[in-house]
mmCIF file of C-alpha atoms in Angstrom:
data_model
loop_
_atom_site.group_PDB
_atom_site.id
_atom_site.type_symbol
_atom_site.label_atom_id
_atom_site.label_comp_id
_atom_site.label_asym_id
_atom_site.label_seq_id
_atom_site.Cartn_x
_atom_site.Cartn_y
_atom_site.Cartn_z
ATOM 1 C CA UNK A 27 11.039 -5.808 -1.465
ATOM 2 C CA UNK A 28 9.137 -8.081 -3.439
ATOM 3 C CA UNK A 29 5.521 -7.093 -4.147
ATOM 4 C CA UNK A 30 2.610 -7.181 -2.175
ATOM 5 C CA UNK A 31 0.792 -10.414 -2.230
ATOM 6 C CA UNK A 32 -2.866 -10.128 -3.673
ATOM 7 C CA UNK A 33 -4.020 -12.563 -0.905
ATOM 8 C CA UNK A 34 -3.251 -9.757 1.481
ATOM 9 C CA UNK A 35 -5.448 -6.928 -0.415
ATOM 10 C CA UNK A 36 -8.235 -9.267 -0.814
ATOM 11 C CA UNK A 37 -8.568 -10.574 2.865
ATOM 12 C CA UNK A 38 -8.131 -6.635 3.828
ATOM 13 C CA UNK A 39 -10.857 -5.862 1.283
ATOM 14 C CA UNK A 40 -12.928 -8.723 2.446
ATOM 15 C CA UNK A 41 -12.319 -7.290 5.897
ATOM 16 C CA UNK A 42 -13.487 -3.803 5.359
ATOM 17 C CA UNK A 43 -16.985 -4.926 3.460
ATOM 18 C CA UNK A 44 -17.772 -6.985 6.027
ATOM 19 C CA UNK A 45 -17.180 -4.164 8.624
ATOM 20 C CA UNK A 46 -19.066 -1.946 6.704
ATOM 21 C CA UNK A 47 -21.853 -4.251 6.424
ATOM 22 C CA UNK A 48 -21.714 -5.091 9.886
ATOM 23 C CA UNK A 49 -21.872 -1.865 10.757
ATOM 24 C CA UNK A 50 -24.728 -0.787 8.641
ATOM 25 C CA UNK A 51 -26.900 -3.130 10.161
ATOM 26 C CA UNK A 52 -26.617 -2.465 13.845
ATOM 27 C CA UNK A 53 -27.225 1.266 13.257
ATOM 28 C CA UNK A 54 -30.274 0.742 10.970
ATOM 29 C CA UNK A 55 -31.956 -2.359 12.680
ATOM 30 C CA UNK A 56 -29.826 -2.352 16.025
ATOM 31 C CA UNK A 57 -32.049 -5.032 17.837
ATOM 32 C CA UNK A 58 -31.701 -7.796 15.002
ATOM 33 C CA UNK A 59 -28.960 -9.762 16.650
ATOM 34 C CA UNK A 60 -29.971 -9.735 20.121
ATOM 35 C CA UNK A 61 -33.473 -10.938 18.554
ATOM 36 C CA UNK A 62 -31.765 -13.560 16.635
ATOM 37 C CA UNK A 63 -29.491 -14.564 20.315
ATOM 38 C CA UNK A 64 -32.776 -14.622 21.899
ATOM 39 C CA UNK A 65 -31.818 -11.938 23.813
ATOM 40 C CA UNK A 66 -33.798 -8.649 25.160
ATOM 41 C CA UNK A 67 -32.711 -5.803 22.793
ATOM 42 C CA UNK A 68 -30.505 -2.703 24.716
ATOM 43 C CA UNK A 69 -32.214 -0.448 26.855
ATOM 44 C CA UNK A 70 -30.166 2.848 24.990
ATOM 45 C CA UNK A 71 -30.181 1.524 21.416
ATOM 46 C CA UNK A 72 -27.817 5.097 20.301
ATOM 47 C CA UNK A 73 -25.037 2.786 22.415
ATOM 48 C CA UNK A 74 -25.104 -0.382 20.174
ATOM 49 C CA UNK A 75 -25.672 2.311 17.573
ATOM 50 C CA UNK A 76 -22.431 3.598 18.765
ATOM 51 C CA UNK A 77 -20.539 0.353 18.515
ATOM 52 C CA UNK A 78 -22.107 -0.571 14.747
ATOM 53 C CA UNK A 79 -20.572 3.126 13.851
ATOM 54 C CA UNK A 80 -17.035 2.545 15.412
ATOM 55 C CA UNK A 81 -17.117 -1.334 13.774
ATOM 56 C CA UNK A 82 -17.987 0.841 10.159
ATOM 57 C CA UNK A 83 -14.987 2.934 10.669
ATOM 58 C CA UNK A 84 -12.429 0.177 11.081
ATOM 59 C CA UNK A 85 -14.009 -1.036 7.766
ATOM 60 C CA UNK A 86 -12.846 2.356 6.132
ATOM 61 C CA UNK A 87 -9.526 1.514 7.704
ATOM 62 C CA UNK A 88 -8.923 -1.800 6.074
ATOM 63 C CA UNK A 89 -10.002 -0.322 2.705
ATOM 64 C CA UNK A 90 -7.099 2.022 3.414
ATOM 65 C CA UNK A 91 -4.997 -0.494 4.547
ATOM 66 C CA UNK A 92 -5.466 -2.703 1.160
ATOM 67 C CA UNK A 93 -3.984 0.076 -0.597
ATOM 68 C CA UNK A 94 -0.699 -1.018 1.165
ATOM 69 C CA UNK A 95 -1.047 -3.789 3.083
ATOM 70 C CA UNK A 96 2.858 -3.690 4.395
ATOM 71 C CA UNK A 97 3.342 0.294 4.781
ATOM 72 C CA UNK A 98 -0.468 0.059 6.730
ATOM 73 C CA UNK A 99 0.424 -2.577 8.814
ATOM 74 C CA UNK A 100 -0.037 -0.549 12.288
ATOM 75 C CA UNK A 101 -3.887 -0.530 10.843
ATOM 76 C CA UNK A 102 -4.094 -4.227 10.919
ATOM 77 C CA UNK A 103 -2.328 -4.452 14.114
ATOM 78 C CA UNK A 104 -4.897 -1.902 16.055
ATOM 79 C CA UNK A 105 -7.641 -4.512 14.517
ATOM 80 C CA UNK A 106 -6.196 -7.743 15.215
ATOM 81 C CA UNK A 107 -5.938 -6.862 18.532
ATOM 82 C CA UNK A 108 -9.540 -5.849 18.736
ATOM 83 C CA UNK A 109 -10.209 -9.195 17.161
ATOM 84 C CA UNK A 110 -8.417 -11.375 20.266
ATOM 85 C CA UNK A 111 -9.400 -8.875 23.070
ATOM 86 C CA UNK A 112 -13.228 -8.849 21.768
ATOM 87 C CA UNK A 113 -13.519 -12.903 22.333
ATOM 88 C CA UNK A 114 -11.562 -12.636 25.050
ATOM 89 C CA UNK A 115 -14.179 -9.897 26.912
ATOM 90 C CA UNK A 116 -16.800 -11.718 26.005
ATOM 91 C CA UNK A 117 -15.479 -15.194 27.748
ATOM 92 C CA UNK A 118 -15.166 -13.271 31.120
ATOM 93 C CA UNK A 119 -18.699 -11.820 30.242
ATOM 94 C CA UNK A 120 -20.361 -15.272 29.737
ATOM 95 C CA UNK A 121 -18.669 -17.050 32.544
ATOM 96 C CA UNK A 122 -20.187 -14.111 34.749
ATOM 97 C CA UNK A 123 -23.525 -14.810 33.205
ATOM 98 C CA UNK A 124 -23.849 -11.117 31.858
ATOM 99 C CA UNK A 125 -24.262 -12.367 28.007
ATOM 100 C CA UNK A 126 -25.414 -15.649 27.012
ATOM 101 C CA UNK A 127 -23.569 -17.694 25.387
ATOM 102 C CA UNK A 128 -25.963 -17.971 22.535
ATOM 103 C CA UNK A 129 -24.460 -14.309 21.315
ATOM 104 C CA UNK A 130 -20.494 -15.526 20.793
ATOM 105 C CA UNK A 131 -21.934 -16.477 17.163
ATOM 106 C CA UNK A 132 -20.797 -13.004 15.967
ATOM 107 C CA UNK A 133 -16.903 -13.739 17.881
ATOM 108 C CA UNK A 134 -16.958 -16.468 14.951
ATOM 109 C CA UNK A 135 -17.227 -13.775 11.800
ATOM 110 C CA UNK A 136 -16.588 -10.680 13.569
ATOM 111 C CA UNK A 137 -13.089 -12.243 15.097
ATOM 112 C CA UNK A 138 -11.885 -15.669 14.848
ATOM 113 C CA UNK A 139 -12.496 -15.874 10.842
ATOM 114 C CA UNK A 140 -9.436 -12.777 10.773
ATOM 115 C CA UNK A 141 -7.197 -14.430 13.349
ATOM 116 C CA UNK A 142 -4.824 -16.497 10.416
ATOM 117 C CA UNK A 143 -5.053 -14.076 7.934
ATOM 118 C CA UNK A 144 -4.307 -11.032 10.034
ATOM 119 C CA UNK A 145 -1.537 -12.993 11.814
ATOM 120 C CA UNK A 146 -0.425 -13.829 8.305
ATOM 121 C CA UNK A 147 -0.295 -9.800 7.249
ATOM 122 C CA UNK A 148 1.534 -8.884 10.466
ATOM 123 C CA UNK A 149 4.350 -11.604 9.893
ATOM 124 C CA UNK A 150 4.610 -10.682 5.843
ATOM 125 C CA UNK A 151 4.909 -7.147 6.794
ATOM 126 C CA UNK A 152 7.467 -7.774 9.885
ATOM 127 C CA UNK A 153 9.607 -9.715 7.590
ATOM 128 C CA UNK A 154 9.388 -6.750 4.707
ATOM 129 C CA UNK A 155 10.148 -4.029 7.001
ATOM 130 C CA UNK A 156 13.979 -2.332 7.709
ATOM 131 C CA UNK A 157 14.810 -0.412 4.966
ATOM 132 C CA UNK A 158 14.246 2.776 3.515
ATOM 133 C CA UNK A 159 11.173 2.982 1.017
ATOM 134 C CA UNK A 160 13.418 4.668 -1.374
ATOM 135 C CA UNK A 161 16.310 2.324 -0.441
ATOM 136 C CA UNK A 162 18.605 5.616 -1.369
ATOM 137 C CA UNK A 163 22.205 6.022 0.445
ATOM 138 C CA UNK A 164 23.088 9.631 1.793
ATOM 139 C CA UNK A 165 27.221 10.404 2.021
ATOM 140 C CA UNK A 166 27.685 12.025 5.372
ATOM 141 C CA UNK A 167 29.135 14.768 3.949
ATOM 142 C CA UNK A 168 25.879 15.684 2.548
ATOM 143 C CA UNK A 169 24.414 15.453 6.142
ATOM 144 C CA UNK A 170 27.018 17.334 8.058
ATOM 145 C CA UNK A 171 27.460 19.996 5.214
ATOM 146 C CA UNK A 172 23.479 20.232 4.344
ATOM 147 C CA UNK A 173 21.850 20.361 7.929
ATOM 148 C CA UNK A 174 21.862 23.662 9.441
ATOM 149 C CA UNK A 175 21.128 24.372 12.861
ATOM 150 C CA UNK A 176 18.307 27.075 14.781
ATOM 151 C CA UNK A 177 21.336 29.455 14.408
ATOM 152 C CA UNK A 178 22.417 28.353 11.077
ATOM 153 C CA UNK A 179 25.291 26.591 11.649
ATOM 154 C CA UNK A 180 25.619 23.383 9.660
ATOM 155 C CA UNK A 181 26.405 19.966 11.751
ATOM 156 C CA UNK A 182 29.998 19.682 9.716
ATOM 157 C CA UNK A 183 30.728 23.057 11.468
ATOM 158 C CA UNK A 184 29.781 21.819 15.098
ATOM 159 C CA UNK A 185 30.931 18.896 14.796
ATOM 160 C CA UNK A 186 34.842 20.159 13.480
ATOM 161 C CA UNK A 187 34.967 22.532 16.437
ATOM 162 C CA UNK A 188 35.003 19.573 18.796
ATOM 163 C CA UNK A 189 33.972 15.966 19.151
ATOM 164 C CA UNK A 190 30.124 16.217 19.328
ATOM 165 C CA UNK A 191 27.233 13.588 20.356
ATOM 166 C CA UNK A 192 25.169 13.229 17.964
ATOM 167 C CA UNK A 193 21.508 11.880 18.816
ATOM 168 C CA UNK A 194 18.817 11.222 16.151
ATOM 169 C CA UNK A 195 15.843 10.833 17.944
ATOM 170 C CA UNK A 196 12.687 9.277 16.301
ATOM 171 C CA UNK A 197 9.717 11.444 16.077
ATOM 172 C CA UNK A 198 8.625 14.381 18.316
ATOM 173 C CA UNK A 199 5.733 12.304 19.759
ATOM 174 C CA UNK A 200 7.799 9.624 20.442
ATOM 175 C CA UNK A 201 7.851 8.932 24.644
ATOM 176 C CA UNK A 202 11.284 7.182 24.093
ATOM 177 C CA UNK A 203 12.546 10.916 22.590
ATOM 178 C CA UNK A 204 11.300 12.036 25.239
ATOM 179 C CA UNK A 205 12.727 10.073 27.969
ATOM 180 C CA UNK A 206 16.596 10.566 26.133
ATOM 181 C CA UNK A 207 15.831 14.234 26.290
ATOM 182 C CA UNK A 208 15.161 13.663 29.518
ATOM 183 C CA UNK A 209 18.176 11.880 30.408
ATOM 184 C CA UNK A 210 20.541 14.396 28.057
ATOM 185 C CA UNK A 211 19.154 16.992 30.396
ATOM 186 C CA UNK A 212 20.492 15.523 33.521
ATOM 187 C CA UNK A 213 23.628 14.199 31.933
ATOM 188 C CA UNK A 214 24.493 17.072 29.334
ATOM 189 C CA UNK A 215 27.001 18.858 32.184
ATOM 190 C CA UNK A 216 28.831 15.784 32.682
ATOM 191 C CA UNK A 217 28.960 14.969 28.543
ATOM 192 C CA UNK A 218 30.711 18.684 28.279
ATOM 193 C CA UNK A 219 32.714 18.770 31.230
ATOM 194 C CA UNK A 220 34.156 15.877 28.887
ATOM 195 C CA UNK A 221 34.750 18.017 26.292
ATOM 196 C CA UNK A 222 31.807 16.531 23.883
ATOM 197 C CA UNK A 223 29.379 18.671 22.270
ATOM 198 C CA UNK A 224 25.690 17.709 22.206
ATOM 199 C CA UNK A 225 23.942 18.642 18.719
ATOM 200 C CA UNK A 226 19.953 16.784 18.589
ATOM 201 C CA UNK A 227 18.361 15.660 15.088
ATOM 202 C CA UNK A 228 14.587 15.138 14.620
ATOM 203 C CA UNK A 229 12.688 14.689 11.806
ATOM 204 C CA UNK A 230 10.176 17.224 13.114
ATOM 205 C CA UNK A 231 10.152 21.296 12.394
ATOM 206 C CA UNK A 232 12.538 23.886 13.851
ATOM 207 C CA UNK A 233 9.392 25.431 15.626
ATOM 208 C CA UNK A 234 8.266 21.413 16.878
ATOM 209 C CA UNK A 235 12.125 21.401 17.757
ATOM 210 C CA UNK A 236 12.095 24.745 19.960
ATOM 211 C CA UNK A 237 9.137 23.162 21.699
ATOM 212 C CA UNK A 238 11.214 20.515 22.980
ATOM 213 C CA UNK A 239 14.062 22.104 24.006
ATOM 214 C CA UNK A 240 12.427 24.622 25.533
ATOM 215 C CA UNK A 241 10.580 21.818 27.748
ATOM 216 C CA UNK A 242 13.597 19.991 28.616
ATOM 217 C CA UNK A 243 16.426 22.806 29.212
ATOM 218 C CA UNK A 244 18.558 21.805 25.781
ATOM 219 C CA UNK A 245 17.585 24.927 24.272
ATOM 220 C CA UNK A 246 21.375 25.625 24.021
ATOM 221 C CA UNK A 247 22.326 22.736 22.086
ATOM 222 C CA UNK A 248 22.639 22.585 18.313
ATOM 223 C CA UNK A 249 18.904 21.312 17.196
ATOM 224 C CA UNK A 250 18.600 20.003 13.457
ATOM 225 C CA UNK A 251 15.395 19.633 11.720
ATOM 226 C CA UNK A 252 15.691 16.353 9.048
ATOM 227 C CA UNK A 253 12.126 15.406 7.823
ATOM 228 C CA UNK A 254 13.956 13.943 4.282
ATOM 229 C CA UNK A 255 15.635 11.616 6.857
ATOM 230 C CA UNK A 256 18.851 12.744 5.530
ATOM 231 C CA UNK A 257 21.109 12.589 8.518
ATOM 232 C CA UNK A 258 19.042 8.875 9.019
ATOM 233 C CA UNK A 259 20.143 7.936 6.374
ATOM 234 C CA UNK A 260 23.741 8.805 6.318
ATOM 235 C CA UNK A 261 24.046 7.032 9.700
ATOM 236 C CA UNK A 262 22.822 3.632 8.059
ATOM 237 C CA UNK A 263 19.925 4.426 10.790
ATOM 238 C CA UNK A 264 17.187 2.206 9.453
ATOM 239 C CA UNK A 265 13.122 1.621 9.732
ATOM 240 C CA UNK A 266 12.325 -0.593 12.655
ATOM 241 C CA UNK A 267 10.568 -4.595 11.821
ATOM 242 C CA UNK A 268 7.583 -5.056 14.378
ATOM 243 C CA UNK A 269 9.155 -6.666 17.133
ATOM 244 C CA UNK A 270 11.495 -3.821 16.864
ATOM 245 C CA UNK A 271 8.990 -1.232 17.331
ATOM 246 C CA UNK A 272 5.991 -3.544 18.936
ATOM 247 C CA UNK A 273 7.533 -6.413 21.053
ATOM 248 C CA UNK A 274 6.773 -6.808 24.152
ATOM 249 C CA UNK A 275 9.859 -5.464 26.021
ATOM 250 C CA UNK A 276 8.848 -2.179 23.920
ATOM 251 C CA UNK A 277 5.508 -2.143 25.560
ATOM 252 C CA UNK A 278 6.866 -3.123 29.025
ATOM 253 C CA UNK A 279 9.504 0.046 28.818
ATOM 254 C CA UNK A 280 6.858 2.688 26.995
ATOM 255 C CA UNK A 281 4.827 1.975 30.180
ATOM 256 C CA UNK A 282 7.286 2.526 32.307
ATOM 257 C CA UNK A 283 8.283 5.958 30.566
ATOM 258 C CA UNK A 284 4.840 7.071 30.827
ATOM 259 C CA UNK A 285 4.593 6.719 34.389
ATOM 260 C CA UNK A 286 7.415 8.679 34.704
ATOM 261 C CA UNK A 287 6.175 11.880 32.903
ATOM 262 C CA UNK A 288 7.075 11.165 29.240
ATOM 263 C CA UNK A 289 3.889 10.978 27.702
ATOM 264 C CA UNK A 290 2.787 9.704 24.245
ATOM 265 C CA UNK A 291 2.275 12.943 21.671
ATOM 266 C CA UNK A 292 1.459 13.466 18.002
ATOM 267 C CA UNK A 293 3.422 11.152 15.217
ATOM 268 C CA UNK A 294 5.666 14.005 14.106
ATOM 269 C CA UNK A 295 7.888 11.930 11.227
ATOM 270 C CA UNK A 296 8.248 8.688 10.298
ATOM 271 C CA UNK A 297 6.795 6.681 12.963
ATOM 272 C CA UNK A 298 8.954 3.265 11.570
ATOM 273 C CA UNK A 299 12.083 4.760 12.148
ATOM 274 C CA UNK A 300 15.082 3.700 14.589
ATOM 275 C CA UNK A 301 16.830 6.006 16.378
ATOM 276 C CA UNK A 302 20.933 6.365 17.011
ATOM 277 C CA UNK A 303 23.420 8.591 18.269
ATOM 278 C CA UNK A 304 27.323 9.018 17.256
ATOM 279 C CA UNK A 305 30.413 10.836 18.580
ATOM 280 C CA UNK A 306 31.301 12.598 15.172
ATOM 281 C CA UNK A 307 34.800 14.751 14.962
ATOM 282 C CA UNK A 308 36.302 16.181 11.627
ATOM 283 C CA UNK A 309 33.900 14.616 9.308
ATOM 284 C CA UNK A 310 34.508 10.902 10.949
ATOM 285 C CA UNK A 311 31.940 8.886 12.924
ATOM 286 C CA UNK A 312 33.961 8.324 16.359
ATOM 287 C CA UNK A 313 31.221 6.121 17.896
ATOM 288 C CA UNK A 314 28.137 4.938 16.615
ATOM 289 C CA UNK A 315 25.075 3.558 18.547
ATOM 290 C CA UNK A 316 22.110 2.038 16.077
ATOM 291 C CA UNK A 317 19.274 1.146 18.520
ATOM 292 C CA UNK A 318 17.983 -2.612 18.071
ATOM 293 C CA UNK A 319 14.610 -1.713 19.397
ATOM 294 C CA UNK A 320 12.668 1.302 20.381
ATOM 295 C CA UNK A 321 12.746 0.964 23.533
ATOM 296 C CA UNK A 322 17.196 1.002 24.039
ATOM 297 C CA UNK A 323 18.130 3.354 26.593
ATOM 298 C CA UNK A 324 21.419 4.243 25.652
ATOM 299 C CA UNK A 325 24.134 6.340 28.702
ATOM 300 C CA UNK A 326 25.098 8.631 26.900
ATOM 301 C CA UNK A 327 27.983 10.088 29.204
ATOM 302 C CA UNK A 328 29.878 5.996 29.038
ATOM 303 C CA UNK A 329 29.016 6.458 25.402
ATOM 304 C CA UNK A 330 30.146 9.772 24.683
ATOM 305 C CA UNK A 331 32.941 9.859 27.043
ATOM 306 C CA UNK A 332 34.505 6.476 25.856
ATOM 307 C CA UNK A 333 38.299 6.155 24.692
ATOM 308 C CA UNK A 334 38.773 5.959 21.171
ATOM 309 C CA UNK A 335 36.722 3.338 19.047
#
């Protein structure tokens, strides 16, 4: 990739002053802007107080950002949508006559000033995003002779004893993960009954891995712990763009899988990476799946159960 732009550390730095600033004042003189509105100052002052602190600590995270404007990109996501949701509340709050409108001067600095140049980050980084940061190729002999399972049993062994399903999953936090485990769980007998083995890859640890399996009944499987991405790798799995990770049909489909049980957990991995799953036999990729988005929702039985590629 080619180098960050400095325009991109400088707005983020700009960003995270201001913030700080921002924030600074409405903690130590919290009714200056509602006097300058012409507005009577807050009843509880500790709630603005509140606000000015939370404002202060997005600040800190656009400092951090700056760093790495294209690997910190989620930062400047979770703040440009603050920046269109705040105008946006405060709209419906001024049509209902609950703020005047005298006190949308702070949407113009606090939010629309960021709207272009935050846009502009998000796009740069989309663009820059899909490959490894180390942009180093695995063989997959190194992954099937280098992973071992919870018994100790390396993925080339599994996977030479029969045809076996491969599925590298994302993260352990990940709801997708968990709605395939889910899915593996009520399809595993019919995957075997096809002669297929099921072995799992995650780039979590073995004891983050029991977890799982214990939860959904694949306890039994063959469960591979890859936090050096190794199998990823081999698999020519790579790091998801934004729309590939963000877009909307992502968001539509996470909801979804929340309402059905498959809640959102801790970021256990690399949180950019795309998931896959293969039908490997005697050191040979069979099948190979390499999710577009996130949110895919691959059958595995068609998959695995398929005639020969």
């Amino acid at each position: 990739d080619k180098s960050t732009p400095r325009w991109m550390k400088g707005w983020l730095i700009a960003a995270g002053l201001y913030n700080l600033l921002w924030g600074a004042v409405v903690v130590l003189v919290p009714n200056l802007l509602f006097n300058l509105a012409g507005m009577e100052p807050p009843r509880y002052p500790p709630v603005w107080q509140s606000v000015g602190m939370i404002v202060g600590v997005y600040g800190i995270g656009y400092l951090v950002a700056a760093g790495d404007p294209r690997r910190h990109w989620p930062i400047v996501l979770v703040g440009f949508l603050g920046k269109i949701f705040g105008p946006i509340g405060f709209v419906m709050a001024g049509i209902k006559g609950d703020l005047p409108w005298s006190f949308g001067m702070t949407i113009l600095t606090n939010d629309l000033l960021w709207w272009i140049p935050f846009a502009m980050i998000l796009w740069d980084s989309a663009r820059n995003q899909g490959t490894p940061p180390d942009g180093e190729s695995v063989p997959i002999d190194r992954a099937l002779d280098g992973l071992r399972d919870q018994h100790g049993t390396t993925l080339r062994e599994v996977t030479d004893r029969r045809a076996t399903l491969v599925v590298l999953l994302r993260h352990s936090g990940c709801t997708f993960c968990k709605e395939t485990l889910g899915d593996l769980r009520r399809q595993r007998r019919a995957i075997e009954e096809a002669g297929v083995g099921l072995a799992i890859v995650t780039m979590s640890s073995r004891e983050a891995n029991g977890g799982l399996a214990d939860r959904y009944g694949l306890s039994d499987a063959s469960w591979y712990s890859d936090p050096d991405r190794i199998a990823y790798r081999a698999f020519e799995l790579t790091r998801g763009r934004f729309g590939q990770l963000f877009g909307v049909r992502v968001w539509v489909r996470g909801a979804m899988a929340v309402l059905r049980g498959h809640g959102v957990g801790k970021l256990d991995g690399d949180g950019f990476q795309l998931p896959g799953s293969f039908v490997v036999h005697e050191g040979r990729v069979v099948r190979a799946y390499r999710h577009a988005h996130a949110a895919d929702r691959l059958d595995h039985v068609a998959f695995a159960c398929a005639g020969p590629a």
